[in-house]
């Protein structure tokens, strides 16, 4: 009889979590299933590169989890029934259900259009592989000229604007920022960012709110019309309403409200990690949707699951956001540390050294995904029987 663990999503949070669980728990007691809509792992942190025309190596999840004991189900999650502890899925094999004893919800996020007219119909984004490929095709179709407006001054917007500008120098690139460009960075880092935009020829419309997107332009709140053969929307992310529809307690953002161990406050058999988790950091504020947060929350969730199932003490790991790493094309970047209140410190690292550091981070993350059970111990933890918790046969 085995305890059934189902992991929804094989992004950075889900894939790492599944590997950690397989590495630490005995297969004699546990059956681990990962459900993912696509057969390949998507390096979301590199999607702006893919959109700009660069080639990215693909990693098939079947190869990633081969020999780990983790079962992969390529299917789309269509619903959750926490009362019966089942997940509804549909894929090439048709529709079906997966039963679980412990569920780790790591379905990530998608682009948020915020109800702006025309944004969903006419704008492109880099929130997923398919949408990044659509943008890539559209940019290629512009040939040697055209205008691109990137909406959003966050990390994704900055990285997308600079990557396209460097990879496709014949295009005219602009970025529309609701506030000041890099206003959240330290003064020196902000100057470095502006210097990079000047070097790459990226025009910045600061303190500009986009109120509508049309096929050939964006319209701002003050009535200006900015020409745009292509509009790229990077003004935030949103989670799927599935968790709320299932009756899980969620925040106003739709994220699952979790305790310090990433356990749902309303359903103790459910954990959340990554963008879909409403987790409070050491500073008392919700962690931002980011790859860094995915790492923090997936480690906390897997540690708690393992400890509870094996009768061990849950380790006290921190939930502290340390900083931002921003690519500015392939040869430049900014590494900005933040303090406990997520305010930028005066020190920052920029230029080629920061770019090499960012490249190393991406390579390390990719290698970790490709080797989910690296360092697999010869002896893994057996589950500890607990009254009221049965070990059921795996599906």
Coordinates of C-alpha atoms in Angstrom, one line a residue, residues 23-357:
X23 CA 15.1 11.6 -3.7
X24 CA 14.0 11.5 -0.1
X25 CA 11.1 9.2 0.1
X26 CA 11.2 5.4 -0.2
X27 CA 9.4 4.1 -3.3
X28 CA 8.2 1.2 -1.2
X29 CA 5.8 3.5 0.6
X30 CA 5.1 6.3 -1.9
X31 CA 3.9 6.7 -5.5
X32 CA 4.7 10.1 -7.1
X33 CA 2.8 11.3 -10.2
X34 CA 3.6 14.6 -12.0
X35 CA 0.9 16.1 -14.2
X36 CA 1.9 18.6 -16.9
X37 CA 0.1 19.9 -19.9
X38 CA 3.2 19.9 -22.1
X39 CA 5.7 17.0 -22.7
X40 CA 8.7 19.3 -22.4
X41 CA 10.1 21.4 -19.5
X42 CA 9.7 25.1 -20.3
X43 CA 12.5 27.4 -19.2
X44 CA 10.3 30.3 -18.5
X45 CA 13.2 32.5 -17.5
X46 CA 14.5 32.2 -21.1
X47 CA 11.3 32.7 -23.0
X48 CA 12.2 36.3 -23.9
X49 CA 15.3 34.8 -25.6
X50 CA 13.1 32.3 -27.5
X51 CA 10.8 35.1 -28.6
X52 CA 13.7 37.2 -29.9
X53 CA 14.8 34.5 -32.3
X54 CA 17.3 32.5 -30.3
X55 CA 17.3 28.7 -30.1
X56 CA 16.8 27.0 -26.8
X57 CA 17.5 23.3 -26.0
X58 CA 14.4 21.3 -25.1
X59 CA 14.2 18.9 -22.3
X60 CA 11.6 16.2 -22.5
X61 CA 10.0 15.5 -19.2
X62 CA 9.9 11.7 -19.9
X63 CA 13.7 11.8 -20.1
X64 CA 14.0 14.0 -17.1
X65 CA 12.0 11.6 -14.9
X66 CA 13.2 8.4 -16.5
X67 CA 14.6 6.1 -13.8
X68 CA 13.5 8.3 -10.9
X69 CA 10.4 6.4 -10.0
X70 CA 8.3 9.5 -10.8
X71 CA 5.3 8.8 -13.0
X72 CA 4.6 11.5 -15.7
X73 CA 1.1 12.1 -16.9
X74 CA 1.0 14.5 -19.9
X75 CA -2.4 16.1 -19.5
X76 CA -4.2 19.3 -18.7
X77 CA -5.7 19.7 -15.2
X78 CA -9.4 20.6 -15.6
X79 CA -10.6 20.5 -12.0
X80 CA -9.9 19.5 -8.4
X81 CA -12.2 17.8 -5.9
X82 CA -10.6 18.3 -2.5
X83 CA -13.5 16.5 -0.8
X84 CA -12.9 13.3 -2.6
X85 CA -9.1 14.0 -3.1
X86 CA -9.2 13.6 -6.9
X87 CA -7.9 15.6 -9.8
X88 CA -9.6 15.7 -13.2
X89 CA -7.3 15.7 -16.2
X90 CA -7.6 15.4 -20.0
X91 CA -4.9 14.5 -22.5
X92 CA -4.1 12.3 -25.4
X93 CA -5.5 9.3 -23.4
X94 CA -8.8 11.2 -23.0
X95 CA -10.3 12.4 -19.7
X96 CA -9.7 10.8 -16.4
X97 CA -9.2 11.2 -12.7
X98 CA -6.2 10.9 -10.4
X99 CA -6.6 10.1 -6.8
X100 CA -4.2 11.6 -4.2
X101 CA -3.4 11.5 -0.6
X102 CA -1.1 14.5 -0.8
X103 CA -1.4 17.1 -3.5
X104 CA 1.2 19.7 -4.4
X105 CA -0.3 22.4 -6.5
X106 CA 2.3 24.1 -8.7
X107 CA 0.5 25.2 -11.8
X108 CA 2.2 28.6 -12.0
X109 CA 0.8 31.7 -13.6
X110 CA -0.1 33.2 -17.0
X111 CA -0.2 36.7 -18.3
X112 CA -2.6 39.2 -16.7
X113 CA -4.4 41.6 -19.1
X114 CA -6.1 43.5 -16.3
X115 CA -9.2 44.0 -18.5
X116 CA -7.5 46.4 -20.8
X117 CA -9.4 46.5 -24.1
X118 CA -7.7 44.8 -26.9
X119 CA -4.8 43.4 -24.8
X120 CA -6.0 39.8 -25.0
X121 CA -6.9 40.1 -28.7
X122 CA -4.0 42.0 -30.1
X123 CA -1.0 41.8 -27.7
X124 CA 1.6 39.1 -27.6
X125 CA 3.4 37.8 -24.4
X126 CA 6.3 35.7 -23.2
X127 CA 4.4 34.0 -20.3
X128 CA 4.4 30.6 -22.0
X129 CA 6.3 28.7 -24.7
X130 CA 3.5 28.8 -27.3
X131 CA 2.9 32.5 -26.8
X132 CA 6.7 33.2 -27.0
X133 CA 6.8 31.2 -30.3
X134 CA 3.9 33.3 -31.7
X135 CA 5.7 36.4 -30.9
X136 CA 8.9 35.0 -32.5
X137 CA 7.0 34.3 -35.7
X138 CA 5.4 37.8 -35.7
X139 CA 8.8 39.5 -35.2
X140 CA 10.3 37.5 -38.0
X141 CA 7.5 38.6 -40.2
X142 CA 8.4 42.2 -39.7
X143 CA 11.5 41.7 -41.7
X144 CA 14.1 44.4 -41.3
X145 CA 11.9 47.1 -39.9
X146 CA 8.8 47.8 -37.7
X147 CA 7.9 49.1 -34.3
X148 CA 7.5 47.0 -31.1
X149 CA 6.0 48.4 -27.9
X150 CA 6.6 46.4 -24.7
X151 CA 4.1 47.3 -22.0
X152 CA 5.3 46.9 -18.4
X153 CA 8.5 48.0 -16.6
X154 CA 9.0 44.9 -14.4
X155 CA 11.7 42.3 -14.9
X156 CA 9.9 40.6 -17.8
X157 CA 9.3 43.9 -19.6
X158 CA 12.9 45.1 -19.3
X159 CA 14.4 41.7 -20.3
X160 CA 12.0 41.4 -23.3
X161 CA 12.6 44.9 -24.6
X162 CA 16.4 44.7 -24.3
X163 CA 16.6 41.1 -25.7
X164 CA 14.6 42.0 -28.8
X165 CA 16.5 45.2 -29.3
X166 CA 19.8 43.4 -29.2
X167 CA 18.7 40.4 -31.3
X168 CA 16.8 42.4 -33.9
X169 CA 18.6 45.7 -34.3
X170 CA 16.5 46.7 -37.3
X171 CA 13.3 47.1 -35.2
X172 CA 12.3 50.2 -33.3
X173 CA 11.7 49.1 -29.7
X174 CA 9.9 51.1 -27.0
X175 CA 8.8 50.3 -23.5
X176 CA 5.8 51.9 -21.8
X177 CA 6.3 52.2 -18.0
X178 CA 3.5 53.1 -15.6
X179 CA 6.2 54.7 -13.3
X180 CA 9.8 55.6 -13.7
X181 CA 12.1 53.2 -15.5
X182 CA 13.8 51.1 -12.8
X183 CA 12.4 53.3 -10.0
X184 CA 12.8 50.3 -7.6
X185 CA 16.5 49.9 -8.3
X186 CA 19.4 51.6 -6.5
X187 CA 20.5 54.9 -8.1
X188 CA 23.6 53.4 -9.6
X189 CA 21.7 50.4 -11.0
X190 CA 19.1 52.7 -12.4
X191 CA 21.8 54.7 -14.2
X192 CA 23.2 51.5 -15.6
X193 CA 19.8 50.4 -16.8
X194 CA 19.2 53.7 -18.5
X195 CA 22.6 53.4 -20.1
X196 CA 21.7 50.0 -21.5
X197 CA 18.5 51.3 -22.9
X198 CA 20.3 54.2 -24.6
X199 CA 23.0 51.8 -26.0
X200 CA 20.4 49.5 -27.4
X201 CA 18.2 52.3 -28.7
X202 CA 15.1 51.5 -26.7
X203 CA 12.7 54.4 -26.3
X204 CA 11.1 54.7 -22.9
X205 CA 7.6 56.2 -22.2
X206 CA 7.7 56.8 -18.5
X207 CA 4.6 57.4 -16.3
X208 CA 2.5 56.1 -19.1
X209 CA -0.5 53.9 -18.6
X210 CA -1.8 52.0 -21.6
X211 CA -5.6 52.0 -21.7
X212 CA -6.2 50.1 -24.9
X213 CA -4.3 48.0 -27.4
X214 CA -5.2 48.1 -31.1
X215 CA -3.7 46.2 -34.1
X216 CA -1.3 49.0 -35.0
X217 CA -1.0 51.1 -31.9
X218 CA -1.5 51.5 -28.2
X219 CA -3.6 54.2 -26.6
X220 CA -2.4 55.8 -23.4
X221 CA -4.4 57.2 -20.5
X222 CA -3.7 60.8 -21.6
X223 CA -5.0 60.1 -25.1
X224 CA -1.7 59.7 -26.9
X225 CA -1.4 57.2 -29.7
X226 CA 1.9 55.2 -29.9
X227 CA 2.5 53.3 -33.1
X228 CA 3.0 49.6 -32.6
X229 CA 3.3 46.9 -35.3
X230 CA 3.7 44.5 -32.4
X231 CA 2.6 45.0 -28.8
X232 CA 4.1 42.8 -26.1
X233 CA 2.1 42.7 -22.9
X234 CA 4.2 42.1 -19.8
X235 CA 2.2 44.1 -17.2
X236 CA 1.8 41.3 -14.6
X237 CA 0.8 37.7 -14.1
X238 CA -2.3 36.0 -12.9
X239 CA -3.1 32.5 -11.6
X240 CA -5.8 30.1 -12.9
X241 CA -9.2 30.4 -11.0
X242 CA -9.2 26.6 -10.5
X243 CA -8.1 26.6 -6.9
X244 CA -10.8 29.1 -6.0
X245 CA -13.4 27.1 -7.9
X246 CA -12.4 23.9 -6.0
X247 CA -13.2 25.6 -2.7
X248 CA -9.6 26.1 -1.5
X249 CA -9.0 29.3 0.5
X250 CA -7.4 31.9 -1.8
X251 CA -6.3 35.4 -1.6
X252 CA -7.7 38.3 -3.7
X253 CA -5.1 37.3 -6.3
X254 CA -6.5 33.8 -6.6
X255 CA -3.4 32.3 -5.0
X256 CA -3.8 29.5 -2.5
X257 CA -3.4 30.8 1.0
X258 CA -0.8 28.7 2.8
X259 CA 0.8 28.5 6.2
X260 CA 4.6 28.7 6.9
X261 CA 5.0 25.1 5.6
X262 CA 3.2 25.9 2.3
X263 CA 0.2 23.9 3.4
X264 CA -3.3 25.1 2.5
X265 CA -4.9 26.7 5.5
X266 CA -8.3 25.2 4.4
X267 CA -7.3 21.8 3.2
X268 CA -4.4 20.0 5.0
X269 CA -3.8 17.5 2.2
X270 CA -3.0 20.2 -0.2
X271 CA 0.3 22.2 -0.5
X272 CA 1.2 24.9 -3.0
X273 CA 4.4 26.2 -4.4
X274 CA 5.5 28.7 -6.9
X275 CA 3.4 31.6 -8.3
X276 CA 0.1 30.0 -7.2
X277 CA 1.1 30.1 -3.5
X278 CA 0.2 33.1 -1.4
X279 CA 3.1 32.8 1.0
X280 CA 4.2 35.4 3.5
X281 CA 7.9 36.1 3.6
X282 CA 10.1 37.0 6.5
X283 CA 9.2 40.6 6.1
X284 CA 5.5 40.0 6.5
X285 CA 4.7 40.6 2.9
X286 CA 3.6 38.1 0.2
X287 CA 6.4 36.7 -1.9
X288 CA 6.4 38.1 -5.4
X289 CA 5.7 35.8 -8.4
X290 CA 9.2 34.8 -9.5
X291 CA 11.5 31.9 -10.1
X292 CA 13.3 32.8 -6.8
X293 CA 10.0 32.5 -4.9
X294 CA 9.4 29.2 -6.7
X295 CA 12.6 27.8 -5.3
X296 CA 11.9 29.0 -1.8
X297 CA 8.4 27.7 -1.7
X298 CA 9.1 24.3 -3.3
X299 CA 11.9 23.6 -0.8
X300 CA 9.6 24.6 2.1
X301 CA 6.7 22.5 0.7
X302 CA 8.8 19.3 0.0
X303 CA 10.5 19.5 3.4
X304 CA 7.2 19.8 5.2
X305 CA 5.6 16.9 3.2
X306 CA 8.6 14.6 3.8
X307 CA 8.8 15.5 7.5
X308 CA 5.1 14.9 8.1
X309 CA 5.0 11.6 6.3
X310 CA 8.2 10.3 8.0
X311 CA 7.6 11.5 11.5
X312 CA 10.4 14.0 11.4
X313 CA 10.6 17.6 12.6
X314 CA 9.9 20.2 9.9
X315 CA 13.1 22.1 9.3
X316 CA 13.0 25.9 9.8
X317 CA 14.0 27.3 6.4
X318 CA 13.7 31.0 5.6
X319 CA 11.4 32.7 3.1
X320 CA 13.6 35.7 2.4
X321 CA 13.8 37.4 -1.0
X322 CA 17.4 38.4 -1.6
X323 CA 17.3 40.3 -4.9
X324 CA 16.7 40.6 -8.6
X325 CA 18.8 39.5 -11.5
X326 CA 17.9 41.3 -14.8
X327 CA 19.2 40.4 -18.2
X328 CA 19.9 43.3 -20.6
X329 CA 20.6 41.2 -23.7
X330 CA 23.3 38.6 -23.8
X331 CA 26.2 40.7 -22.7
X332 CA 24.8 42.9 -20.0
X333 CA 22.8 42.4 -16.8
X334 CA 22.0 43.9 -13.4
X335 CA 22.2 42.0 -10.1
X336 CA 20.5 44.0 -7.4
X337 CA 20.4 42.9 -3.8
X338 CA 17.5 44.0 -1.5
X339 CA 17.1 44.3 2.2
X340 CA 14.6 42.8 4.6
X341 CA 11.9 45.2 3.4
X342 CA 12.6 44.4 -0.2
X343 CA 14.2 47.8 -0.7
X344 CA 17.2 47.9 -3.0
X345 CA 20.6 48.1 -1.4
X346 CA 23.1 50.7 -2.6
X347 CA 25.4 48.0 -4.0
X348 CA 24.7 46.3 -7.3
X349 CA 26.6 44.3 -9.9
X350 CA 26.3 45.2 -13.6
X351 CA 27.8 44.6 -17.0
X352 CA 29.4 41.4 -18.4
X353 CA 30.2 40.0 -14.9
X354 CA 26.5 40.2 -14.0
X355 CA 25.5 38.7 -17.3
X356 CA 27.9 35.7 -16.8
X357 CA 26.4 35.3 -13.3

